[in-house]
Coordinates of N, CA and C in Angstrom, one line a residue:
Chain A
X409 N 0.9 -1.2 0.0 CA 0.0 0.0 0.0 C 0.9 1.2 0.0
X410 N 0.2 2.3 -0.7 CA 1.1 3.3 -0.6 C 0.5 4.9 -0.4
X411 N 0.9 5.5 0.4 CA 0.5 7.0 0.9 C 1.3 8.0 0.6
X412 N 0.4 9.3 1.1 CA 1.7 10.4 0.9 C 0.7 11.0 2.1
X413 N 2.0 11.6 2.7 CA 1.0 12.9 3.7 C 2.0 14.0 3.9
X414 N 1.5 15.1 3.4 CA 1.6 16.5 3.3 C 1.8 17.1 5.0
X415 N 2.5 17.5 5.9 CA 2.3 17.9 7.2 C 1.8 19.2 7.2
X416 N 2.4 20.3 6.3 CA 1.5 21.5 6.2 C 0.5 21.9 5.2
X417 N -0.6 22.3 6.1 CA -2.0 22.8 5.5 C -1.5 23.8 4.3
X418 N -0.8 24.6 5.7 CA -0.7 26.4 4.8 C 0.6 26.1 5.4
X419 N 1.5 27.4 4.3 CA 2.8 27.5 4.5 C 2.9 29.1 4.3
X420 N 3.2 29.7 4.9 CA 3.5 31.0 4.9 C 4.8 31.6 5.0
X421 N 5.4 32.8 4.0 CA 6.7 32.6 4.0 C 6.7 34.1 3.4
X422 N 7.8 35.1 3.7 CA 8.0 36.6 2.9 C 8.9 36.0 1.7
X423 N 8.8 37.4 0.9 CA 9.4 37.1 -0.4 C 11.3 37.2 -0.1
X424 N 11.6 36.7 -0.7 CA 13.0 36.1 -0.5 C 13.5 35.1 0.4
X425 N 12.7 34.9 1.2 CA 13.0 33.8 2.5 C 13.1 32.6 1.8
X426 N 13.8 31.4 2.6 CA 13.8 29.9 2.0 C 12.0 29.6 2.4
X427 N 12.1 28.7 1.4 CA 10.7 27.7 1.5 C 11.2 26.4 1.9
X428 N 10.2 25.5 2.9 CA 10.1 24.3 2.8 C 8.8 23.6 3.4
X429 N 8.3 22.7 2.0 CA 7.0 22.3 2.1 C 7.3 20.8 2.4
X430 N 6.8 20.2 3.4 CA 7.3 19.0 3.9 C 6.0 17.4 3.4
X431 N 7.1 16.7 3.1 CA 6.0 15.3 2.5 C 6.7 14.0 3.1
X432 N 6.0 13.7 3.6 CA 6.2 11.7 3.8 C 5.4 11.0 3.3
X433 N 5.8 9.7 2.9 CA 5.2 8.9 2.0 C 5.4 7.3 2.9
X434 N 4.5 6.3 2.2 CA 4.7 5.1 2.5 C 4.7 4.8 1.6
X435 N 5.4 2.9 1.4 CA 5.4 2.6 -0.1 C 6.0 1.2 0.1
X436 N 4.7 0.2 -0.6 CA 5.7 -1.1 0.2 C 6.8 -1.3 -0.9
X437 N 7.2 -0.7 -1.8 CA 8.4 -0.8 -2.9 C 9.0 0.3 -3.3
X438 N 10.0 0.1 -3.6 CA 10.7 1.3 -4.0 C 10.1 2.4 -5.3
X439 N 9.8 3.7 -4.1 CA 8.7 4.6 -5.3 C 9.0 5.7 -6.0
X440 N 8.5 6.3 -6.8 CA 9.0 7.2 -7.4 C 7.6 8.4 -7.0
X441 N 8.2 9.2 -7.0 CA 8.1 10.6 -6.4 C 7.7 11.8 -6.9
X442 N 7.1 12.5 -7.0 CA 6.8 13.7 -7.4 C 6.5 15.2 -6.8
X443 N 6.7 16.2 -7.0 CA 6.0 17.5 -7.1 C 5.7 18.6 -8.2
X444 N 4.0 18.7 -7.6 CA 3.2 19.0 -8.6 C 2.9 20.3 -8.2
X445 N 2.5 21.6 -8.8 CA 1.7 22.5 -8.5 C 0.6 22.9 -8.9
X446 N -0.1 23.4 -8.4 CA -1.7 24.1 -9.2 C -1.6 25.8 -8.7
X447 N -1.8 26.5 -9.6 CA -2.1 27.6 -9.5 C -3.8 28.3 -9.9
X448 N -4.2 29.2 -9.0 CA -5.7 29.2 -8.6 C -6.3 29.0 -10.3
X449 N -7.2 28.4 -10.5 CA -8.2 27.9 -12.1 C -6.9 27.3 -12.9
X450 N -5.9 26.7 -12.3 CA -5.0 26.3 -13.9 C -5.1 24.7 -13.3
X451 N -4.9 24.3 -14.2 CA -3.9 22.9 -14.1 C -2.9 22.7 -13.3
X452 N -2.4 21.2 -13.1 CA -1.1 21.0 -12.1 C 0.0 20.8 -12.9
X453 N 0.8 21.5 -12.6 CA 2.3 21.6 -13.3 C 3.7 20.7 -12.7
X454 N 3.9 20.0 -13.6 CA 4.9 18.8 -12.5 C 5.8 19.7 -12.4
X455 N 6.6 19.8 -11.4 CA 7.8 20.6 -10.4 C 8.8 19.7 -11.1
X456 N 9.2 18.5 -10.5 CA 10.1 17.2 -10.6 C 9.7 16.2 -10.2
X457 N 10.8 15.1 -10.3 CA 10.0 13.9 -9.8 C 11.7 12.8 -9.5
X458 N 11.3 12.2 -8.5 CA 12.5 11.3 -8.2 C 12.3 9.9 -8.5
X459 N 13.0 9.2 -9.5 CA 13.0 7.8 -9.9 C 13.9 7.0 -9.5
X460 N 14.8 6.9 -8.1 CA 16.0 5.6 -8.1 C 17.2 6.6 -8.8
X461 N 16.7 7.7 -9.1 CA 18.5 7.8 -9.5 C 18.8 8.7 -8.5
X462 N 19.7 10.0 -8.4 CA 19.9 10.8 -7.8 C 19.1 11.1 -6.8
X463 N 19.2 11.4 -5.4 CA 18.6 11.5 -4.5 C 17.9 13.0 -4.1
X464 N 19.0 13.8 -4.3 CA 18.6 15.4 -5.2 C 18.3 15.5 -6.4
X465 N 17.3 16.0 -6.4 CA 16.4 16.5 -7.1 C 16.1 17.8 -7.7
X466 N 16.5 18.6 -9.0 CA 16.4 19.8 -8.8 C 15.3 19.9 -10.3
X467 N 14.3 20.7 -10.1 CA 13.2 21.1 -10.7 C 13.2 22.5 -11.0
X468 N 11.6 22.9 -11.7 CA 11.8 24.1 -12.0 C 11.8 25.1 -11.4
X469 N 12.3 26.1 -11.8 CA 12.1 27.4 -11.4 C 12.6 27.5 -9.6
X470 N 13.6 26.7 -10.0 CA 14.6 27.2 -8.6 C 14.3 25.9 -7.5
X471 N 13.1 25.5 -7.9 CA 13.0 24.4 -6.8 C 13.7 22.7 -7.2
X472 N 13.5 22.7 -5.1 CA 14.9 21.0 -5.4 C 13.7 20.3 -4.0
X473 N 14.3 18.9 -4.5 CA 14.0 18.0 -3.3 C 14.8 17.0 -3.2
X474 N 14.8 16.6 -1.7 CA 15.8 15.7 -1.5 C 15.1 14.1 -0.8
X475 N 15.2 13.1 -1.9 CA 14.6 12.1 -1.3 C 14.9 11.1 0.3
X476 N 14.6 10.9 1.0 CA 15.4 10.6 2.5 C 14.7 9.1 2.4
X477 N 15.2 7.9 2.1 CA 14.8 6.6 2.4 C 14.4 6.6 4.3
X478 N 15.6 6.6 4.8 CA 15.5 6.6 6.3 C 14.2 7.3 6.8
X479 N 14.2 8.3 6.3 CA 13.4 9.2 6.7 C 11.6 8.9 6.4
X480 N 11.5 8.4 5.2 CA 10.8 8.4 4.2 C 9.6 9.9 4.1
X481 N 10.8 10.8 3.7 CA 10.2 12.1 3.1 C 11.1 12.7 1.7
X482 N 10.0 13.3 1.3 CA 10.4 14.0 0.0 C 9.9 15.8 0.0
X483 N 11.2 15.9 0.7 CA 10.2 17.6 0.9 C 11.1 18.4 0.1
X484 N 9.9 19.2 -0.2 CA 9.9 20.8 -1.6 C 11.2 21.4 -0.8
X485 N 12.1 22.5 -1.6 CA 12.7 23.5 -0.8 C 13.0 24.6 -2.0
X486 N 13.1 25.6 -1.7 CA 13.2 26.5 -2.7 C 14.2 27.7 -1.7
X487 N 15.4 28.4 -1.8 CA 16.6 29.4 -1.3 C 15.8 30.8 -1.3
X488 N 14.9 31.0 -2.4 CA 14.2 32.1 -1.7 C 13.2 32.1 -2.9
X489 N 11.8 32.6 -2.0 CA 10.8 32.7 -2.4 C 10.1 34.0 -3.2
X490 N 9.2 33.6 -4.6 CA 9.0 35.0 -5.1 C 7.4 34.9 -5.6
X491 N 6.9 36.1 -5.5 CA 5.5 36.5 -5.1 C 4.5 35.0 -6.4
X492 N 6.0 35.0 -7.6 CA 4.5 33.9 -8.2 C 5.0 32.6 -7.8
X493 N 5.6 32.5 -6.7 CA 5.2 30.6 -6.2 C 3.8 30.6 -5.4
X494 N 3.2 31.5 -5.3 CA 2.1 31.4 -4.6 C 0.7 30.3 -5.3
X495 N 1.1 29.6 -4.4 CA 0.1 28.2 -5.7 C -0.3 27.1 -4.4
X496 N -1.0 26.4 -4.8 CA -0.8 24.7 -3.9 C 0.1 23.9 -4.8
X497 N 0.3 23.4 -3.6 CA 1.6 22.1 -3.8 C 1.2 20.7 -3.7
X498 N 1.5 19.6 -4.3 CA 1.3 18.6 -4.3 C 1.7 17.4 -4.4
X499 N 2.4 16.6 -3.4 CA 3.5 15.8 -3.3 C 2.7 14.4 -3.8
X500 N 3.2 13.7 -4.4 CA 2.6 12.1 -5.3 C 4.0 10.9 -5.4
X501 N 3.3 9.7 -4.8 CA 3.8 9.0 -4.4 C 3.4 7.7 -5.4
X502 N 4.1 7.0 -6.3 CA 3.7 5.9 -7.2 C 4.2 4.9 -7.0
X503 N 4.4 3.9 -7.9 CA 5.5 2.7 -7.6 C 6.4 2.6 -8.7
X504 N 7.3 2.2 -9.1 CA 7.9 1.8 -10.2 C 7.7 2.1 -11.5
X505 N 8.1 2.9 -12.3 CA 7.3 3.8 -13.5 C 8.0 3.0 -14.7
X506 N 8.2 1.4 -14.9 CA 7.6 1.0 -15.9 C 6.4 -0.2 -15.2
X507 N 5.9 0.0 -14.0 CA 4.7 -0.7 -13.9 C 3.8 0.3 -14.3
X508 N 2.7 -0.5 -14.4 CA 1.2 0.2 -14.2 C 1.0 0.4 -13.0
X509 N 0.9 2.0 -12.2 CA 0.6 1.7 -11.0 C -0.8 3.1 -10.7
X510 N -1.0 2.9 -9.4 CA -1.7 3.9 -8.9 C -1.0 5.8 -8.3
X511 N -1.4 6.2 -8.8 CA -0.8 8.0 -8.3 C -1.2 8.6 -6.9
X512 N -0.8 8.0 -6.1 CA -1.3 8.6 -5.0 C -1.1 10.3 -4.5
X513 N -1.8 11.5 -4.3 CA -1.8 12.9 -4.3 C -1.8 12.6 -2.4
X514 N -0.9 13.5 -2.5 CA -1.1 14.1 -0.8 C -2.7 15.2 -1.0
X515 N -2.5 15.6 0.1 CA -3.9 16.6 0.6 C -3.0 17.7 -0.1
X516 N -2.3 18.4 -0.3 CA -1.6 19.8 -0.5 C -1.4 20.5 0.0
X517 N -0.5 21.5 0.1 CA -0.1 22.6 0.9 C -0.1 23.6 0.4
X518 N -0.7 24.8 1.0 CA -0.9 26.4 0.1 C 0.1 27.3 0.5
X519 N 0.7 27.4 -0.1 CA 2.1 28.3 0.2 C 1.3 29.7 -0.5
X520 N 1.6 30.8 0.7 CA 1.6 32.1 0.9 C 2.7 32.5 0.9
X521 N 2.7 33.8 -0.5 CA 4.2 34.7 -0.4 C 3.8 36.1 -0.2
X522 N 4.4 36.4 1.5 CA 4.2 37.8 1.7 C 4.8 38.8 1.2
X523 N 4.6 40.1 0.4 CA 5.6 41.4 -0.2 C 6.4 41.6 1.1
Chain B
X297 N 2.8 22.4 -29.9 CA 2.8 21.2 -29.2 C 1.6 21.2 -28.2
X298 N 0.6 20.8 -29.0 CA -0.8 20.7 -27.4 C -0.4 20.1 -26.9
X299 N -0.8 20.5 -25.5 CA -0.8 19.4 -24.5 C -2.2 18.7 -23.9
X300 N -2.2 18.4 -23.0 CA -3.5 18.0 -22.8 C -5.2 18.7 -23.0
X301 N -5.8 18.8 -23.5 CA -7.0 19.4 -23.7 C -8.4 18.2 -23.1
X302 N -8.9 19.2 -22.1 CA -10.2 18.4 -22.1 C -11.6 19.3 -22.4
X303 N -13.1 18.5 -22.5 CA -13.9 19.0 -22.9 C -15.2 18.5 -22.1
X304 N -16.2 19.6 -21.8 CA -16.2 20.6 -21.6 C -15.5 21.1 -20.6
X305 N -15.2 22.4 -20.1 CA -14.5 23.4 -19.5 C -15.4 23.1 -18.0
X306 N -16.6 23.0 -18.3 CA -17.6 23.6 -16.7 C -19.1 22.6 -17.7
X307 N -19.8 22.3 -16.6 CA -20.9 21.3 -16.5 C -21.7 21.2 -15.7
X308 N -22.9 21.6 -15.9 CA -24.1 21.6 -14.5 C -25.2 20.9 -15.0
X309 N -25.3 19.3 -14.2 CA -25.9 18.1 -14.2 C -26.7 18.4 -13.0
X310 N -27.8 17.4 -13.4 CA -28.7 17.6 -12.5 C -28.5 16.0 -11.4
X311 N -28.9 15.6 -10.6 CA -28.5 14.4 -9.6 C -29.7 13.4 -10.2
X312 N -28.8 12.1 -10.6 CA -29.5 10.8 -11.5 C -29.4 10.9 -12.9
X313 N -28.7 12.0 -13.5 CA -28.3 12.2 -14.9 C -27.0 11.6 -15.2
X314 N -26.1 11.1 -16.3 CA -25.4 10.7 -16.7 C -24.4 11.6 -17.4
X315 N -22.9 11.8 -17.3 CA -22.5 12.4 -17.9 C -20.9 11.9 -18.1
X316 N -20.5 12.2 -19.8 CA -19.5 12.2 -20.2 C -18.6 13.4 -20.4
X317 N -17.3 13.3 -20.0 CA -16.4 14.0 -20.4 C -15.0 13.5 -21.2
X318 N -14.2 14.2 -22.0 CA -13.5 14.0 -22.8 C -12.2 14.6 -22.7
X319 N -11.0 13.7 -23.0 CA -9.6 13.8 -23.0 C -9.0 13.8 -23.9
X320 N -8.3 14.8 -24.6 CA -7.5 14.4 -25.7 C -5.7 14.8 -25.2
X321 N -5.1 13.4 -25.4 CA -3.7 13.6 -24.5 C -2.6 14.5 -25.1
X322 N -1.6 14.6 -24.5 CA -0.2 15.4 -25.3 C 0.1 14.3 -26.8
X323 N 0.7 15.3 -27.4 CA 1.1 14.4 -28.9 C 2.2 13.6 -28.0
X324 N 1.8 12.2 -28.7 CA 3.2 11.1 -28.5 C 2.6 10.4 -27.1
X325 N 1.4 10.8 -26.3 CA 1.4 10.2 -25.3 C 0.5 8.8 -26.0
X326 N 0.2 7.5 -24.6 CA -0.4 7.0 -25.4 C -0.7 6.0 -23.9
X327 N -0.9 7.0 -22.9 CA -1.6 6.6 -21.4 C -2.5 7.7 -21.0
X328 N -3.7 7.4 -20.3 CA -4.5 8.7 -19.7 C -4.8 8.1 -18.6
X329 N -5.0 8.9 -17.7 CA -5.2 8.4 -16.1 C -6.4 9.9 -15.8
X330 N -7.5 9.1 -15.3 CA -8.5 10.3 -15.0 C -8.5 10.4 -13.0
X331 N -8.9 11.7 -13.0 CA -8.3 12.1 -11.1 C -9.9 12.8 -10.8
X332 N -10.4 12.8 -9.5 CA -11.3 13.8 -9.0 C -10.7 14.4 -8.0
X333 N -11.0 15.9 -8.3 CA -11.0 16.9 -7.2 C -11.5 17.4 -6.6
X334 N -11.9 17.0 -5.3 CA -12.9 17.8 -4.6 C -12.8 19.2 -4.1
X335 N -13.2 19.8 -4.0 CA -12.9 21.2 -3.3 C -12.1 21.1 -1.8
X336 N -10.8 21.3 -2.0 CA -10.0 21.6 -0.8 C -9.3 20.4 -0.8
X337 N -9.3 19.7 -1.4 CA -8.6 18.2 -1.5 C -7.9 18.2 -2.5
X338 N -7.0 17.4 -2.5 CA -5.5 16.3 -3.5 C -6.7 15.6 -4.3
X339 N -5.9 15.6 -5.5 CA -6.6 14.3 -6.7 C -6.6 13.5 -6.4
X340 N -8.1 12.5 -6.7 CA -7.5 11.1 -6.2 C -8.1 10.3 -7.3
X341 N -7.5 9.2 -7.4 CA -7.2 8.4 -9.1 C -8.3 7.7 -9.3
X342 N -9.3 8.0 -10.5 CA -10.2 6.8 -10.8 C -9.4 5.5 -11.4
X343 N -8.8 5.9 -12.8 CA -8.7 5.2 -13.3 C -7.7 5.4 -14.1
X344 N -6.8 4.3 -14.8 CA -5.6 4.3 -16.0 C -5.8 3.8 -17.1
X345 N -5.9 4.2 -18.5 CA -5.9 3.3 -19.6 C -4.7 3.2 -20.4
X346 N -4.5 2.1 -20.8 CA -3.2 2.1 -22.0 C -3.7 1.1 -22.8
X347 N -3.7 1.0 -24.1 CA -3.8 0.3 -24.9 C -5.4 0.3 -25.6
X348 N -6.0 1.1 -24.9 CA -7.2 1.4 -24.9 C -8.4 0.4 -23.7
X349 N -7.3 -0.3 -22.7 CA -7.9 -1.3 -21.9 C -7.6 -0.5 -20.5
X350 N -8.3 -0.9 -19.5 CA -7.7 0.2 -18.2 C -7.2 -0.6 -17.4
X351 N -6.1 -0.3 -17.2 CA -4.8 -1.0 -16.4 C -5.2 -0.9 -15.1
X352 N -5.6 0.2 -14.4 CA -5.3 0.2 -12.8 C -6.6 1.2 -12.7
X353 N -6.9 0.9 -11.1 CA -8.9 1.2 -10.8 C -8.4 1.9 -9.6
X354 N -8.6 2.8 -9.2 CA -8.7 3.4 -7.7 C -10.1 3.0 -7.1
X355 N -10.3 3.7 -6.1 CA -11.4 3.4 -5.1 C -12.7 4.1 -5.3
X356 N -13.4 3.7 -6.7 CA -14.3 4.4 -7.1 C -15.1 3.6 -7.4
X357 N -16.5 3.6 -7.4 CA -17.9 2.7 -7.9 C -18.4 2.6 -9.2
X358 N -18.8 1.6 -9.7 CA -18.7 1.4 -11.1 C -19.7 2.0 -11.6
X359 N -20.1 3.0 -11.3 CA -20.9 4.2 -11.9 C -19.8 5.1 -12.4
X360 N -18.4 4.9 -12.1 CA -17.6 5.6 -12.8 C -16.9 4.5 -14.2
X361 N -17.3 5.2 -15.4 CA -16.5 4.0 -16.6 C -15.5 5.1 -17.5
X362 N -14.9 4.4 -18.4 CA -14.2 5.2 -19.5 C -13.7 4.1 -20.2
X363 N -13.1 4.6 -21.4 CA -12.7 4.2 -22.6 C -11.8 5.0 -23.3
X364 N -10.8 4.5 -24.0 CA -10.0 4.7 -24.5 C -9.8 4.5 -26.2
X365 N -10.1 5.4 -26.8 CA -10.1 5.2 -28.7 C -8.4 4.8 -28.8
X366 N -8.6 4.6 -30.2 CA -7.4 4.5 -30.8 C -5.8 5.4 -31.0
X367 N -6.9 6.1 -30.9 CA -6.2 7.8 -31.5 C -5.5 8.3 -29.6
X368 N -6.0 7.5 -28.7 CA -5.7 7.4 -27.5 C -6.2 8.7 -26.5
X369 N -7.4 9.1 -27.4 CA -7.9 9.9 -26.4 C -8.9 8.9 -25.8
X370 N -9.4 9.9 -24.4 CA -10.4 9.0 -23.5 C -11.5 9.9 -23.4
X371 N -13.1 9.0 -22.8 CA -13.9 9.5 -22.0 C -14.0 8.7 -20.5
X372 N -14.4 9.8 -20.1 CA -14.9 9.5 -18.4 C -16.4 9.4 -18.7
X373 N -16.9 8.5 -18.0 CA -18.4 8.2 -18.1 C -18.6 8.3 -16.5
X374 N -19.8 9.0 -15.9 CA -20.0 8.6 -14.7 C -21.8 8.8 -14.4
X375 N -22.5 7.8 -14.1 CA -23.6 7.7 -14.0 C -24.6 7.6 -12.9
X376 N -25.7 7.7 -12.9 CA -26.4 8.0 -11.8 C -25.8 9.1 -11.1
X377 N -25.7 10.2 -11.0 CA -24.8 11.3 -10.9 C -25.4 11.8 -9.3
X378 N -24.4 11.7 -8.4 CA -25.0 12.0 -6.7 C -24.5 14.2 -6.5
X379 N -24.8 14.2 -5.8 CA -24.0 15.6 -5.0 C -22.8 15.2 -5.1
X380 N -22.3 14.4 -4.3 CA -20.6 14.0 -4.1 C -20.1 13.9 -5.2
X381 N -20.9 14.1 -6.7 CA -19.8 13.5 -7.8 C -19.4 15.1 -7.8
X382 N -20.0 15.9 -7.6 CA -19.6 17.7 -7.5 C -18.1 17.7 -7.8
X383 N -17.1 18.2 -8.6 CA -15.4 18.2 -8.5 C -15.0 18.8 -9.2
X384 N -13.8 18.7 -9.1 CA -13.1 18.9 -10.4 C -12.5 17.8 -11.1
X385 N -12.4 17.6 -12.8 CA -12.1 16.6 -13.4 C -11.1 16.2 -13.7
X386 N -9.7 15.9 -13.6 CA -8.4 15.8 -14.2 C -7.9 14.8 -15.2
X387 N -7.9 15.4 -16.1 CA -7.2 14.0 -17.3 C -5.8 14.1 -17.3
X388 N -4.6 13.2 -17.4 CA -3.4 13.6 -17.5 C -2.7 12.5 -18.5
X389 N -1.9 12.8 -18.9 CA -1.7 12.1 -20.3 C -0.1 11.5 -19.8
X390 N 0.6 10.3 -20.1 CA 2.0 9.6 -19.9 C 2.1 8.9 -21.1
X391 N 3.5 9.1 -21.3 CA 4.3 7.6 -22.7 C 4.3 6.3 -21.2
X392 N 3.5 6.1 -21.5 CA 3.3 4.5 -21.1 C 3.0 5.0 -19.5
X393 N 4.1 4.9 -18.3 CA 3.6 5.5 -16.9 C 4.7 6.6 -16.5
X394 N 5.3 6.9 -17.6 CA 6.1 8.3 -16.9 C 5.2 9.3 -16.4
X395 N 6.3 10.1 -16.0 CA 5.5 11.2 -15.5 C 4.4 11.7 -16.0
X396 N 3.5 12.5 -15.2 CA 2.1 12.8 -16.0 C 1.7 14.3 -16.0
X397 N 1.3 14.8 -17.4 CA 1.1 15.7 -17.7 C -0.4 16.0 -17.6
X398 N -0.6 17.1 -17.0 CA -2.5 17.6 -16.4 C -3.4 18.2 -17.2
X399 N -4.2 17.8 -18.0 CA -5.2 19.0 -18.5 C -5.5 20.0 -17.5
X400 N -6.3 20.9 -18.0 CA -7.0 22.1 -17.0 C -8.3 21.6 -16.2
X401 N -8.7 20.4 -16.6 CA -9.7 20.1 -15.8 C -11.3 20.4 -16.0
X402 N -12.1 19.5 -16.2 CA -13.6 20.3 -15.9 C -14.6 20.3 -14.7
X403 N -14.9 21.4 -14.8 CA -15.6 21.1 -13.4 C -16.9 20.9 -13.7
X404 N -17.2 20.0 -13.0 CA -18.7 19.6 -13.2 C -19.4 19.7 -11.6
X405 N -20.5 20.5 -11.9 CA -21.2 20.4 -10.7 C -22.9 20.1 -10.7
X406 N -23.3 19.4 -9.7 CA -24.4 18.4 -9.8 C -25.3 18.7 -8.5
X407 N -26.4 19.2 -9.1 CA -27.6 20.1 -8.4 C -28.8 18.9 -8.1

């Protein structure tokens, strides 16, 4: 079986500060990983995603994640924050990406960027 | 290069009505996986098609169906239509199960 859980609702942060949006996952096999965004009426925009290779992770527009087995989290971080990451976030948890598997979405996190 | 397009945009069904919606995937894809969004919630997965057959089912009642053409676009079929089907609709398109690319979604809401 496999989960993801998002620990923050809302993330609030001024402009230039670091970001960090935090995710743990379960997975009874080795999973592959994602971050997605939605911005208010759009679609979700995949950030990056971690497959078994590199453990860092670096995506778009400045953002990275770092997968932690031990840990089992995959959390967002971005060195400094600017007024248009203001979006929900969305951490996704799969299995093996040449199976057929299921996409599991966390609940999401709304990141606020204060002027 | 389109990317994913779905159709309609927005949808107001009445409760016990039947309704389709439509996917047409990125060029070169030739997987769709459909998601419901509730208001204030993460997507969560009906269903996967490849081949035009559906590979993998989430935790949804078979009042939810779809199909898969040739041309590898999809419909979502969902019937007997309750209040709770109220959402948002996500189609997302993969070469086989890579990563997945999002349409904009239709919202359908059910009175």
């Amino acid at each position: 079986a496999q989960s993801v859980t998002q620990l923050d609702s809302h993330v609030s942060v001024s402009e230039g500060t670091p970001v960090l949006l935090r995710c743990n996952y379960s997975s009874s096999y080795s999973p592959s990983l994602f971050w997605y965004v939605q911005h208010p009426n759009k679609g979700l925009q995949l950030l990056l995603k971690y497959t078994s290779a590199a453990t860092l992770v670096k995506g778009i527009n400045g953002f990275e994640a770092e997968f932690k087995k031990s840990e089992t989290s995959f959390h967002l971080t971005k060195p400094s924050a600017h007024m248009s990451d203001a979006a929900e976030y969305f951490c996704v948890v799969t299995g093996p990406l040449y199976n057929f598997n299921k996409f599991y979405f966390g609940s999401g996190t709304k990141l606020n960027v204060k002027p | 290069d389109a990317g994913v397009t779905q159709s309609p945009t927005h949808l107001i069904k009445t409760r016990g009505q039947q309704v389709t919606l439509r996917c047409s995937p990125k060029s070169g894809h030739d997987t769709v996986s459909w998601y419901q969004q509730a208001l204030g919630q993460g997507p969560q997965f009906i269903f996967q098609y490849y081949e035009e057959e559906e590979r993998q089912r989430g935790n949804f009642p078979d009042r939810f169906s779809g199909h898969q053409f040739p041309n590898y676009s999809s419909e979502l079929n969902v019937n007997a239509l309750l209040l709770g089907d109220s959402a948002l609709y996500l189609c997302a398109s993969s070469l086989v199960t890579y990563e997945q690319y999002f349409g904009p979604g239709t919202r359908l809401t059910v009175t």
